[in-house]
mmCIF file of N, CA and C in Angstrom:
data_model
loop_
_atom_site.group_PDB
_atom_site.id
_atom_site.type_symbol
_atom_site.label_atom_id
_atom_site.label_comp_id
_atom_site.label_asym_id
_atom_site.label_seq_id
_atom_site.Cartn_x
_atom_site.Cartn_y
_atom_site.Cartn_z
ATOM 1 N N MET A 1 -5.613 17.111 -17.201
ATOM 2 C CA MET A 1 -6.248 15.984 -16.524
ATOM 3 C C MET A 1 -6.357 14.829 -17.522
ATOM 4 N N PRO A 2 -5.958 13.604 -17.099
ATOM 5 C CA PRO A 2 -6.010 12.460 -18.003
ATOM 6 C C PRO A 2 -7.448 12.124 -18.404
ATOM 7 N N VAL A 3 -7.585 11.591 -19.592
ATOM 8 C CA VAL A 3 -8.881 11.163 -20.092
ATOM 9 C C VAL A 3 -9.275 9.892 -19.347
ATOM 10 N N ALA A 4 -10.529 9.796 -18.956
ATOM 11 C CA ALA A 4 -11.006 8.603 -18.254
ATOM 12 C C ALA A 4 -10.990 7.422 -19.214
ATOM 13 N N VAL A 5 -10.412 6.332 -18.768
ATOM 14 C CA VAL A 5 -10.329 5.122 -19.576
ATOM 15 C C VAL A 5 -11.201 4.068 -18.912
ATOM 16 N N THR A 6 -12.103 3.463 -19.678
ATOM 17 C CA THR A 6 -12.927 2.387 -19.156
ATOM 18 C C THR A 6 -12.189 1.082 -19.378
ATOM 19 N N LEU A 7 -12.000 0.347 -18.278
ATOM 20 C CA LEU A 7 -11.238 -0.897 -18.368
ATOM 21 C C LEU A 7 -12.143 -2.111 -18.316
ATOM 22 N N ASP A 8 -11.804 -3.079 -19.118
ATOM 23 C CA ASP A 8 -12.422 -4.387 -19.040
ATOM 24 C C ASP A 8 -11.943 -4.998 -17.715
ATOM 25 N N PRO A 9 -12.834 -5.555 -16.888
ATOM 26 C CA PRO A 9 -12.416 -6.116 -15.600
ATOM 27 C C PRO A 9 -11.359 -7.221 -15.715
ATOM 28 N N SER A 10 -11.255 -7.844 -16.874
ATOM 29 C CA SER A 10 -10.263 -8.903 -17.045
ATOM 30 C C SER A 10 -8.896 -8.358 -17.494
ATOM 31 N N TYR A 11 -8.811 -7.049 -17.723
ATOM 32 C CA TYR A 11 -7.557 -6.444 -18.197
ATOM 33 C C TYR A 11 -6.443 -6.609 -17.168
ATOM 34 N N ARG A 12 -5.262 -6.980 -17.653
ATOM 35 C CA ARG A 12 -4.037 -7.019 -16.859
ATOM 36 C C ARG A 12 -2.942 -6.373 -17.695
ATOM 37 N N PRO A 13 -2.144 -5.490 -17.087
ATOM 38 C CA PRO A 13 -1.049 -4.854 -17.835
ATOM 39 C C PRO A 13 -0.104 -5.908 -18.415
ATOM 40 N N SER A 14 0.443 -5.575 -19.574
ATOM 41 C CA SER A 14 1.321 -6.504 -20.280
ATOM 42 C C SER A 14 2.564 -5.782 -20.773
ATOM 43 N N ASP A 15 3.670 -6.509 -20.805
ATOM 44 C CA ASP A 15 4.920 -5.960 -21.348
ATOM 45 C C ASP A 15 4.818 -5.735 -22.861
ATOM 46 N N LYS A 16 3.751 -6.238 -23.486
ATOM 47 C CA LYS A 16 3.588 -6.112 -24.934
ATOM 48 C C LYS A 16 2.966 -4.779 -25.341
ATOM 49 N N GLU A 17 2.595 -3.964 -24.371
ATOM 50 C CA GLU A 17 2.017 -2.652 -24.671
ATOM 51 C C GLU A 17 2.953 -1.566 -24.153
ATOM 52 N N PRO A 18 2.782 -0.342 -24.616
ATOM 53 C CA PRO A 18 3.658 0.738 -24.150
ATOM 54 C C PRO A 18 3.574 0.895 -22.626
ATOM 55 N N PHE A 19 4.732 1.085 -21.991
ATOM 56 C CA PHE A 19 4.813 1.188 -20.533
ATOM 57 C C PHE A 19 4.073 2.430 -20.038
ATOM 58 N N MET A 20 3.256 2.230 -19.043
ATOM 59 C CA MET A 20 2.470 3.277 -18.384
ATOM 60 C C MET A 20 1.604 4.072 -19.364
ATOM 61 N N ASN A 21 0.976 3.321 -20.276
ATOM 62 C CA ASN A 21 -0.005 3.939 -21.166
ATOM 63 C C ASN A 21 -1.277 4.224 -20.358
ATOM 64 N N GLU A 22 -2.259 4.844 -20.981
ATOM 65 C CA GLU A 22 -3.484 5.247 -20.273
ATOM 66 C C GLU A 22 -4.183 4.067 -19.598
ATOM 67 N N ARG A 23 -4.211 2.916 -20.286
ATOM 68 C CA ARG A 23 -4.878 1.740 -19.711
ATOM 69 C C ARG A 23 -4.160 1.257 -18.466
ATOM 70 N N GLN A 24 -2.819 1.201 -18.530
ATOM 71 C CA GLN A 24 -2.061 0.748 -17.364
ATOM 72 C C GLN A 24 -2.223 1.724 -16.199
ATOM 73 N N LEU A 25 -2.163 3.009 -16.490
ATOM 74 C CA LEU A 25 -2.332 4.004 -15.429
ATOM 75 C C LEU A 25 -3.719 3.897 -14.791
ATOM 76 N N ALA A 26 -4.744 3.724 -15.621
ATOM 77 C CA ALA A 26 -6.115 3.575 -15.112
ATOM 78 C C ALA A 26 -6.227 2.300 -14.270
ATOM 79 N N TYR A 27 -5.582 1.233 -14.732
ATOM 80 C CA TYR A 27 -5.605 -0.043 -13.996
ATOM 81 C C TYR A 27 -4.985 0.125 -12.613
ATOM 82 N N PHE A 28 -3.783 0.707 -12.559
ATOM 83 C CA PHE A 28 -3.107 0.843 -11.273
ATOM 84 C C PHE A 28 -3.816 1.846 -10.369
ATOM 85 N N ARG A 29 -4.377 2.886 -10.949
ATOM 86 C CA ARG A 29 -5.118 3.851 -10.127
ATOM 87 C C ARG A 29 -6.324 3.169 -9.488
ATOM 88 N N GLN A 30 -7.051 2.374 -10.266
ATOM 89 C CA GLN A 30 -8.209 1.661 -9.729
ATOM 90 C C GLN A 30 -7.775 0.675 -8.648
ATOM 91 N N LYS A 31 -6.676 -0.020 -8.891
ATOM 92 C CA LYS A 31 -6.152 -0.980 -7.915
ATOM 93 C C LYS A 31 -5.806 -0.265 -6.607
ATOM 94 N N LEU A 32 -5.161 0.886 -6.697
ATOM 95 C CA LEU A 32 -4.789 1.662 -5.519
ATOM 96 C C LEU A 32 -6.023 2.203 -4.799
ATOM 97 N N GLU A 33 -6.978 2.727 -5.547
ATOM 98 C CA GLU A 33 -8.189 3.274 -4.930
ATOM 99 C C GLU A 33 -9.012 2.187 -4.242
ATOM 100 N N ASP A 34 -9.086 0.997 -4.856
ATOM 101 C CA ASP A 34 -9.806 -0.120 -4.232
ATOM 102 C C ASP A 34 -9.115 -0.543 -2.934
ATOM 103 N N TRP A 35 -7.780 -0.600 -2.965
ATOM 104 C CA TRP A 35 -7.004 -0.984 -1.787
ATOM 105 C C TRP A 35 -7.219 0.038 -0.664
ATOM 106 N N LYS A 36 -7.182 1.313 -1.013
ATOM 107 C CA LYS A 36 -7.395 2.378 -0.026
ATOM 108 C C LYS A 36 -8.788 2.264 0.583
ATOM 109 N N GLU A 37 -9.794 2.054 -0.239
ATOM 110 C CA GLU A 37 -11.164 1.934 0.264
ATOM 111 C C GLU A 37 -11.288 0.735 1.205
ATOM 112 N N GLU A 38 -10.643 -0.368 0.872
ATOM 113 C CA GLU A 38 -10.668 -1.546 1.744
ATOM 114 C C GLU A 38 -10.036 -1.230 3.105
ATOM 115 N N LEU A 39 -8.910 -0.542 3.087
ATOM 116 C CA LEU A 39 -8.235 -0.166 4.341
ATOM 117 C C LEU A 39 -9.100 0.780 5.168
ATOM 118 N N LEU A 40 -9.728 1.747 4.516
ATOM 119 C CA LEU A 40 -10.593 2.681 5.230
ATOM 120 C C LEU A 40 -11.809 1.966 5.832
ATOM 121 N N ARG A 41 -12.351 1.016 5.097
ATOM 122 C CA ARG A 41 -13.492 0.242 5.595
ATOM 123 C C ARG A 41 -13.075 -0.564 6.829
ATOM 124 N N GLU A 42 -11.897 -1.206 6.766
ATOM 125 C CA GLU A 42 -11.403 -1.966 7.916
ATOM 126 C C GLU A 42 -11.175 -1.041 9.111
ATOM 127 N N SER A 43 -10.667 0.135 8.845
ATOM 128 C CA SER A 43 -10.415 1.092 9.909
ATOM 129 C C SER A 43 -11.721 1.527 10.578
ATOM 130 N N ARG A 44 -12.741 1.805 9.768
ATOM 131 C CA ARG A 44 -14.052 2.175 10.322
ATOM 132 C C ARG A 44 -14.622 1.034 11.172
ATOM 133 N N ASP A 45 -14.463 -0.209 10.666
ATOM 134 C CA ASP A 45 -14.958 -1.367 11.418
ATOM 135 C C ASP A 45 -14.238 -1.493 12.757
ATOM 136 N N THR A 46 -12.938 -1.285 12.755
ATOM 137 C CA THR A 46 -12.159 -1.371 13.989
ATOM 138 C C THR A 46 -12.606 -0.314 14.982
ATOM 139 N N LEU A 47 -12.763 0.909 14.504
ATOM 140 C CA LEU A 47 -13.217 1.977 15.395
ATOM 141 C C LEU A 47 -14.579 1.647 15.987
ATOM 142 N N GLN A 48 -15.460 1.122 15.165
ATOM 143 C CA GLN A 48 -16.786 0.753 15.649
ATOM 144 C C GLN A 48 -16.675 -0.342 16.705
ATOM 145 N N ASN A 49 -15.836 -1.347 16.451
ATOM 146 C CA ASN A 49 -15.666 -2.437 17.411
ATOM 147 C C ASN A 49 -15.082 -1.933 18.728
ATOM 148 N N LEU A 50 -14.118 -1.024 18.637
ATOM 149 C CA LEU A 50 -13.514 -0.483 19.852
ATOM 150 C C LEU A 50 -14.545 0.315 20.653
ATOM 151 N N GLN A 51 -15.404 1.023 19.963
ATOM 152 C CA GLN A 51 -16.434 1.798 20.658
ATOM 153 C C GLN A 51 -17.505 0.895 21.268
ATOM 154 N N ASP A 52 -17.793 -0.211 20.613
ATOM 155 C CA ASP A 52 -18.845 -1.116 21.085
ATOM 156 C C ASP A 52 -18.398 -1.991 22.249
ATOM 157 N N GLU A 53 -17.096 -2.221 22.373
ATOM 158 C CA GLU A 53 -16.585 -3.091 23.429
ATOM 159 C C GLU A 53 -16.902 -2.516 24.796
ATOM 160 N N THR A 54 -17.208 -3.403 25.690
ATOM 161 C CA THR A 54 -17.420 -2.941 27.062
ATOM 162 C C THR A 54 -16.081 -2.945 27.781
ATOM 163 N N LEU A 55 -15.825 -1.854 28.466
ATOM 164 C CA LEU A 55 -14.564 -1.729 29.199
ATOM 165 C C LEU A 55 -14.713 -2.181 30.641
ATOM 166 N N ASN A 56 -15.912 -2.486 31.074
ATOM 167 C CA ASN A 56 -16.149 -2.880 32.468
ATOM 168 C C ASN A 56 -16.072 -4.396 32.631
ATOM 169 N N LEU A 57 -14.949 -4.961 32.267
ATOM 170 C CA LEU A 57 -14.781 -6.396 32.444
ATOM 171 C C LEU A 57 -14.336 -6.641 33.890
ATOM 172 N N PRO A 58 -15.101 -7.436 34.633
ATOM 173 C CA PRO A 58 -14.777 -7.628 36.048
ATOM 174 C C PRO A 58 -13.500 -8.445 36.265
ATOM 175 N N ASP A 59 -13.230 -9.372 35.381
ATOM 176 C CA ASP A 59 -12.064 -10.233 35.549
ATOM 177 C C ASP A 59 -10.807 -9.525 35.052
ATOM 178 N N LEU A 60 -9.775 -9.483 35.885
ATOM 179 C CA LEU A 60 -8.528 -8.807 35.524
ATOM 180 C C LEU A 60 -7.874 -9.434 34.301
ATOM 181 N N ALA A 61 -7.917 -10.744 34.190
ATOM 182 C CA ALA A 61 -7.309 -11.424 33.039
ATOM 183 C C ALA A 61 -8.046 -11.059 31.756
ATOM 184 N N ASP A 62 -9.379 -11.007 31.824
ATOM 185 C CA ASP A 62 -10.169 -10.614 30.656
ATOM 186 C C ASP A 62 -9.868 -9.174 30.264
ATOM 187 N N ARG A 63 -9.771 -8.319 31.263
ATOM 188 C CA ARG A 63 -9.488 -6.906 31.002
ATOM 189 C C ARG A 63 -8.106 -6.752 30.359
ATOM 190 N N ALA A 64 -7.106 -7.471 30.889
ATOM 191 C CA ALA A 64 -5.743 -7.397 30.334
ATOM 192 C C ALA A 64 -5.720 -7.916 28.905
ATOM 193 N N SER A 65 -6.440 -9.005 28.675
ATOM 194 C CA SER A 65 -6.514 -9.566 27.327
ATOM 195 C C SER A 65 -7.167 -8.578 26.366
ATOM 196 N N SER A 66 -8.234 -7.940 26.817
ATOM 197 C CA SER A 66 -8.930 -6.959 25.997
ATOM 198 C C SER A 66 -8.031 -5.768 25.679
ATOM 199 N N GLU A 67 -7.289 -5.298 26.674
ATOM 200 C CA GLU A 67 -6.376 -4.162 26.458
ATOM 201 C C GLU A 67 -5.268 -4.534 25.478
ATOM 202 N N THR A 68 -4.761 -5.749 25.577
ATOM 203 C CA THR A 68 -3.724 -6.215 24.642
ATOM 204 C C THR A 68 -4.285 -6.267 23.226
ATOM 205 N N ASP A 69 -5.492 -6.791 23.097
ATOM 206 C CA ASP A 69 -6.131 -6.844 21.776
ATOM 207 C C ASP A 69 -6.313 -5.446 21.200
ATOM 208 N N ARG A 70 -6.728 -4.507 22.040
ATOM 209 C CA ARG A 70 -6.912 -3.118 21.590
ATOM 210 C C ARG A 70 -5.593 -2.519 21.128
ATOM 211 N N ALA A 71 -4.535 -2.757 21.878
ATOM 212 C CA ALA A 71 -3.222 -2.210 21.522
ATOM 213 C C ALA A 71 -2.751 -2.774 20.179
ATOM 214 N N ILE A 72 -2.964 -4.058 19.987
ATOM 215 C CA ILE A 72 -2.577 -4.690 18.707
ATOM 216 C C ILE A 72 -3.380 -4.090 17.562
ATOM 217 N N GLU A 73 -4.685 -3.930 17.763
ATOM 218 C CA GLU A 73 -5.541 -3.335 16.731
ATOM 219 C C GLU A 73 -5.100 -1.913 16.399
ATOM 220 N N LEU A 74 -4.801 -1.141 17.419
ATOM 221 C CA LEU A 74 -4.398 0.249 17.187
ATOM 222 C C LEU A 74 -3.061 0.328 16.455
ATOM 223 N N ARG A 75 -2.129 -0.575 16.756
ATOM 224 C CA ARG A 75 -0.854 -0.602 16.014
ATOM 225 C C ARG A 75 -1.095 -0.975 14.556
ATOM 226 N N ALA A 76 -1.977 -1.933 14.345
ATOM 227 C CA ALA A 76 -2.301 -2.335 12.963
ATOM 228 C C ALA A 76 -2.931 -1.161 12.214
ATOM 229 N N ARG A 77 -3.810 -0.427 12.859
ATOM 230 C CA ARG A 77 -4.437 0.729 12.219
ATOM 231 C C ARG A 77 -3.410 1.815 11.917
ATOM 232 N N ASP A 78 -2.426 1.982 12.792
ATOM 233 C CA ASP A 78 -1.379 2.969 12.536
ATOM 234 C C ASP A 78 -0.577 2.570 11.292
ATOM 235 N N ARG A 79 -0.261 1.289 11.173
ATOM 236 C CA ARG A 79 0.437 0.810 9.964
ATOM 237 C C ARG A 79 -0.423 1.054 8.735
ATOM 238 N N GLN A 80 -1.720 0.826 8.856
ATOM 239 C CA GLN A 80 -2.613 1.051 7.718
ATOM 240 C C GLN A 80 -2.706 2.531 7.372
ATOM 241 N N ARG A 81 -2.676 3.392 8.373
ATOM 242 C CA ARG A 81 -2.699 4.843 8.124
ATOM 243 C C ARG A 81 -1.474 5.247 7.303
ATOM 244 N N LYS A 82 -0.316 4.687 7.654
ATOM 245 C CA LYS A 82 0.905 4.979 6.902
ATOM 246 C C LYS A 82 0.808 4.411 5.487
ATOM 247 N N LEU A 83 0.199 3.248 5.356
ATOM 248 C CA LEU A 83 0.016 2.634 4.043
ATOM 249 C C LEU A 83 -0.914 3.484 3.178
ATOM 250 N N ILE A 84 -1.952 4.038 3.769
ATOM 251 C CA ILE A 84 -2.877 4.906 3.030
ATOM 252 C C ILE A 84 -2.127 6.134 2.511
ATOM 253 N N ALA A 85 -1.210 6.672 3.310
ATOM 254 C CA ALA A 85 -0.411 7.819 2.855
ATOM 255 C C ALA A 85 0.448 7.416 1.648
ATOM 256 N N LYS A 86 0.984 6.198 1.652
ATOM 257 C CA LYS A 86 1.779 5.721 0.510
ATOM 258 C C LYS A 86 0.888 5.519 -0.717
ATOM 259 N N ILE A 87 -0.326 5.043 -0.499
ATOM 260 C CA ILE A 87 -1.275 4.871 -1.612
ATOM 261 C C ILE A 87 -1.605 6.236 -2.210
ATOM 262 N N ASP A 88 -1.880 7.223 -1.346
ATOM 263 C CA ASP A 88 -2.166 8.577 -1.831
ATOM 264 C C ASP A 88 -0.986 9.135 -2.627
ATOM 265 N N SER A 89 0.217 8.853 -2.154
ATOM 266 C CA SER A 89 1.418 9.308 -2.853
ATOM 267 C C SER A 89 1.530 8.641 -4.232
ATOM 268 N N ALA A 90 1.211 7.358 -4.305
ATOM 269 C CA ALA A 90 1.251 6.646 -5.589
ATOM 270 C C ALA A 90 0.219 7.218 -6.556
ATOM 271 N N ILE A 91 -0.972 7.529 -6.049
ATOM 272 C CA ILE A 91 -2.006 8.122 -6.905
ATOM 273 C C ILE A 91 -1.534 9.488 -7.404
ATOM 274 N N ALA A 92 -0.875 10.252 -6.541
ATOM 275 C CA ALA A 92 -0.336 11.557 -6.962
ATOM 276 C C ALA A 92 0.710 11.367 -8.058
ATOM 277 N N ARG A 93 1.508 10.298 -7.966
ATOM 278 C CA ARG A 93 2.513 10.031 -9.011
ATOM 279 C C ARG A 93 1.841 9.639 -10.326
ATOM 280 N N ILE A 94 0.700 8.954 -10.246
ATOM 281 C CA ILE A 94 -0.049 8.638 -11.471
ATOM 282 C C ILE A 94 -0.485 9.945 -12.120
ATOM 283 N N ILE A 95 -0.996 10.853 -11.309
ATOM 284 C CA ILE A 95 -1.487 12.134 -11.824
ATOM 285 C C ILE A 95 -0.352 12.964 -12.423
ATOM 286 N N ASP A 96 0.821 12.974 -11.757
ATOM 287 C CA ASP A 96 1.919 13.818 -12.265
ATOM 288 C C ASP A 96 2.785 13.130 -13.319
ATOM 289 N N GLY A 97 2.483 11.849 -13.612
ATOM 290 C CA GLY A 97 3.192 11.164 -14.688
ATOM 291 C C GLY A 97 4.474 10.452 -14.276
ATOM 292 N N SER A 98 4.778 10.403 -12.982
ATOM 293 C CA SER A 98 6.020 9.750 -12.558
ATOM 294 C C SER A 98 5.789 8.331 -12.043
ATOM 295 N N TYR A 99 4.547 7.872 -11.998
ATOM 296 C CA TYR A 99 4.242 6.536 -11.485
ATOM 297 C C TYR A 99 4.866 5.469 -12.377
ATOM 298 N N GLY A 100 5.412 4.448 -11.725
ATOM 299 C CA GLY A 100 5.962 3.310 -12.460
ATOM 300 C C GLY A 100 7.437 3.451 -12.767
ATOM 301 N N TYR A 101 8.016 4.582 -12.398
ATOM 302 C CA TYR A 101 9.436 4.804 -12.659
ATOM 303 C C TYR A 101 10.194 4.898 -11.333
ATOM 304 N N CYS A 102 11.351 4.280 -11.287
ATOM 305 C CA CYS A 102 12.177 4.230 -10.088
ATOM 306 C C CYS A 102 12.603 5.639 -9.665
ATOM 307 N N GLU A 103 12.394 5.965 -8.392
ATOM 308 C CA GLU A 103 12.798 7.272 -7.865
ATOM 309 C C GLU A 103 14.306 7.467 -7.923
ATOM 310 N N GLU A 104 15.049 6.373 -7.838
ATOM 311 C CA GLU A 104 16.510 6.451 -7.781
ATOM 312 C C GLU A 104 17.147 6.498 -9.166
ATOM 313 N N THR A 105 16.672 5.646 -10.067
ATOM 314 C CA THR A 105 17.331 5.517 -11.374
ATOM 315 C C THR A 105 16.536 6.125 -12.526
ATOM 316 N N GLY A 106 15.232 6.313 -12.323
ATOM 317 C CA GLY A 106 14.382 6.800 -13.403
ATOM 318 C C GLY A 106 13.962 5.711 -14.374
ATOM 319 N N GLU A 107 14.455 4.505 -14.162
ATOM 320 C CA GLU A 107 14.102 3.372 -15.028
ATOM 321 C C GLU A 107 12.704 2.853 -14.682
ATOM 322 N N PRO A 108 12.029 2.216 -15.644
ATOM 323 C CA PRO A 108 10.716 1.636 -15.343
ATOM 324 C C PRO A 108 10.805 0.555 -14.266
ATOM 325 N N ILE A 109 9.827 0.538 -13.380
ATOM 326 C CA ILE A 109 9.685 -0.532 -12.397
ATOM 327 C C ILE A 109 8.896 -1.634 -13.097
ATOM 328 N N SER A 110 9.293 -2.879 -12.921
ATOM 329 C CA SER A 110 8.634 -3.961 -13.660
ATOM 330 C C SER A 110 7.147 -4.038 -13.320
ATOM 331 N N LEU A 111 6.358 -4.403 -14.317
ATOM 332 C CA LEU A 111 4.921 -4.548 -14.119
ATOM 333 C C LEU A 111 4.618 -5.604 -13.061
ATOM 334 N N ARG A 112 5.420 -6.663 -13.030
ATOM 335 C CA ARG A 112 5.211 -7.710 -12.020
ATOM 336 C C ARG A 112 5.391 -7.142 -10.624
ATOM 337 N N ARG A 113 6.395 -6.286 -10.437
ATOM 338 C CA ARG A 113 6.616 -5.669 -9.124
ATOM 339 C C ARG A 113 5.461 -4.728 -8.779
ATOM 340 N N LEU A 114 5.038 -3.926 -9.729
ATOM 341 C CA LEU A 114 3.932 -3.002 -9.477
ATOM 342 C C LEU A 114 2.625 -3.756 -9.207
ATOM 343 N N GLU A 115 2.448 -4.866 -9.870
ATOM 344 C CA GLU A 115 1.253 -5.684 -9.642
ATOM 345 C C GLU A 115 1.260 -6.208 -8.203
ATOM 346 N N ALA A 116 2.431 -6.652 -7.738
ATOM 347 C CA ALA A 116 2.551 -7.191 -6.383
ATOM 348 C C ALA A 116 2.557 -6.092 -5.323
ATOM 349 N N ARG A 117 3.175 -4.955 -5.638
ATOM 350 C CA ARG A 117 3.303 -3.839 -4.678
ATOM 351 C C ARG A 117 3.085 -2.533 -5.432
ATOM 352 N N PRO A 118 1.825 -2.165 -5.651
ATOM 353 C CA PRO A 118 1.531 -0.985 -6.476
ATOM 354 C C PRO A 118 2.031 0.335 -5.902
ATOM 355 N N ILE A 119 2.496 0.342 -4.644
ATOM 356 C CA ILE A 119 3.035 1.570 -4.054
ATOM 357 C C ILE A 119 4.554 1.644 -4.205
ATOM 358 N N ALA A 120 5.148 0.670 -4.903
ATOM 359 C CA ALA A 120 6.610 0.626 -5.055
ATOM 360 C C ALA A 120 7.127 1.914 -5.699
ATOM 361 N N THR A 121 8.240 2.406 -5.158
ATOM 362 C CA THR A 121 8.870 3.608 -5.713
ATOM 363 C C THR A 121 10.256 3.307 -6.259
ATOM 364 N N LEU A 122 10.743 2.094 -6.000
ATOM 365 C CA LEU A 122 12.075 1.697 -6.462
ATOM 366 C C LEU A 122 11.976 0.422 -7.278
ATOM 367 N N SER A 123 12.858 0.293 -8.271
ATOM 368 C CA SER A 123 12.950 -0.960 -9.003
ATOM 369 C C SER A 123 13.506 -2.018 -8.050
ATOM 370 N N ILE A 124 13.401 -3.277 -8.416
ATOM 371 C CA ILE A 124 13.919 -4.348 -7.557
ATOM 372 C C ILE A 124 15.403 -4.138 -7.292
ATOM 373 N N GLU A 125 16.158 -3.791 -8.332
ATOM 374 C CA GLU A 125 17.604 -3.603 -8.167
ATOM 375 C C GLU A 125 17.901 -2.459 -7.196
ATOM 376 N N ALA A 126 17.213 -1.339 -7.348
ATOM 377 C CA ALA A 126 17.428 -0.197 -6.461
ATOM 378 C C ALA A 126 16.983 -0.531 -5.038
ATOM 379 N N GLN A 127 15.900 -1.279 -4.901
ATOM 380 C CA GLN A 127 15.426 -1.685 -3.574
ATOM 381 C C GLN A 127 16.457 -2.589 -2.896
ATOM 382 N N GLU A 128 17.032 -3.519 -3.655
ATOM 383 C CA GLU A 128 18.044 -4.408 -3.087
ATOM 384 C C GLU A 128 19.273 -3.618 -2.645
ATOM 385 N N ARG A 129 19.704 -2.640 -3.461
ATOM 386 C CA ARG A 129 20.839 -1.790 -3.056
ATOM 387 C C ARG A 129 20.516 -1.040 -1.778
ATOM 388 N N HIS A 130 19.327 -0.500 -1.719
ATOM 389 C CA HIS A 130 18.874 0.248 -0.542
ATOM 390 C C HIS A 130 18.897 -0.653 0.704
ATOM 391 N N GLU A 131 18.392 -1.881 0.574
ATOM 392 C CA GLU A 131 18.357 -2.807 1.707
ATOM 393 C C GLU A 131 19.757 -3.239 2.119
ATOM 394 N N ARG A 132 20.660 -3.413 1.148
ATOM 395 C CA ARG A 132 22.051 -3.764 1.496
ATOM 396 C C ARG A 132 22.697 -2.633 2.280
ATOM 397 N N ARG A 133 22.481 -1.373 1.838
ATOM 398 C CA ARG A 133 23.031 -0.221 2.562
ATOM 399 C C ARG A 133 22.466 -0.153 3.976
ATOM 400 N N GLU A 134 21.163 -0.392 4.118
ATOM 401 C CA GLU A 134 20.548 -0.391 5.446
ATOM 402 C C GLU A 134 21.167 -1.440 6.339
ATOM 403 N N LYS A 135 21.393 -2.634 5.770
ATOM 404 C CA LYS A 135 21.971 -3.723 6.549
ATOM 405 C C LYS A 135 23.375 -3.365 7.001
ATOM 406 N N VAL A 136 24.165 -2.759 6.136
ATOM 407 C CA VAL A 136 25.533 -2.366 6.480
ATOM 408 C C VAL A 136 25.498 -1.371 7.637
ATOM 409 N N TYR A 137 24.613 -0.389 7.567
ATOM 410 C CA TYR A 137 24.527 0.606 8.637
ATOM 411 C C TYR A 137 24.007 0.002 9.924
ATOM 412 N N ARG A 138 23.092 -0.960 9.813
ATOM 413 C CA ARG A 138 22.541 -1.620 10.995
ATOM 414 C C ARG A 138 23.603 -2.467 11.685
ATOM 415 N N ASP A 139 24.461 -3.116 10.873
ATOM 416 C CA ASP A 139 25.472 -4.025 11.429
ATOM 417 C C ASP A 139 26.646 -3.274 12.057
ATOM 418 N N GLU A 140 26.792 -2.001 11.748
ATOM 419 C CA GLU A 140 27.943 -1.266 12.293
ATOM 420 C C GLU A 140 27.722 -0.859 13.724
#
């Protein structure tokens, strides 16, 4: 089990330090856990709002609008559920030591990419290759 590292709140990973050192791993784990907690909080709020809404709207247009809003909310929550699974997977990679490395090439994923998308599993180059292959298959 990794040693707990206390981070200064102003800490940001830098290319000037060893890649995926304890501080960087602690930083990204905290970032992922905070993101997950935010998503779970939003999900709880949505569920509460859906339960609190009255379904006995007399006007058909109001009822249709309400149902459309509910459907949109539920789709958004489904996307968030999938995102939470990706966050959990990233945290598991931090624990097993594979976080920050491209699944395809084994090369380090840039800190800038991880900062922008901490659940990234591919380097930018590998992601672009993957998207080009997808486009080719889609166009056929």
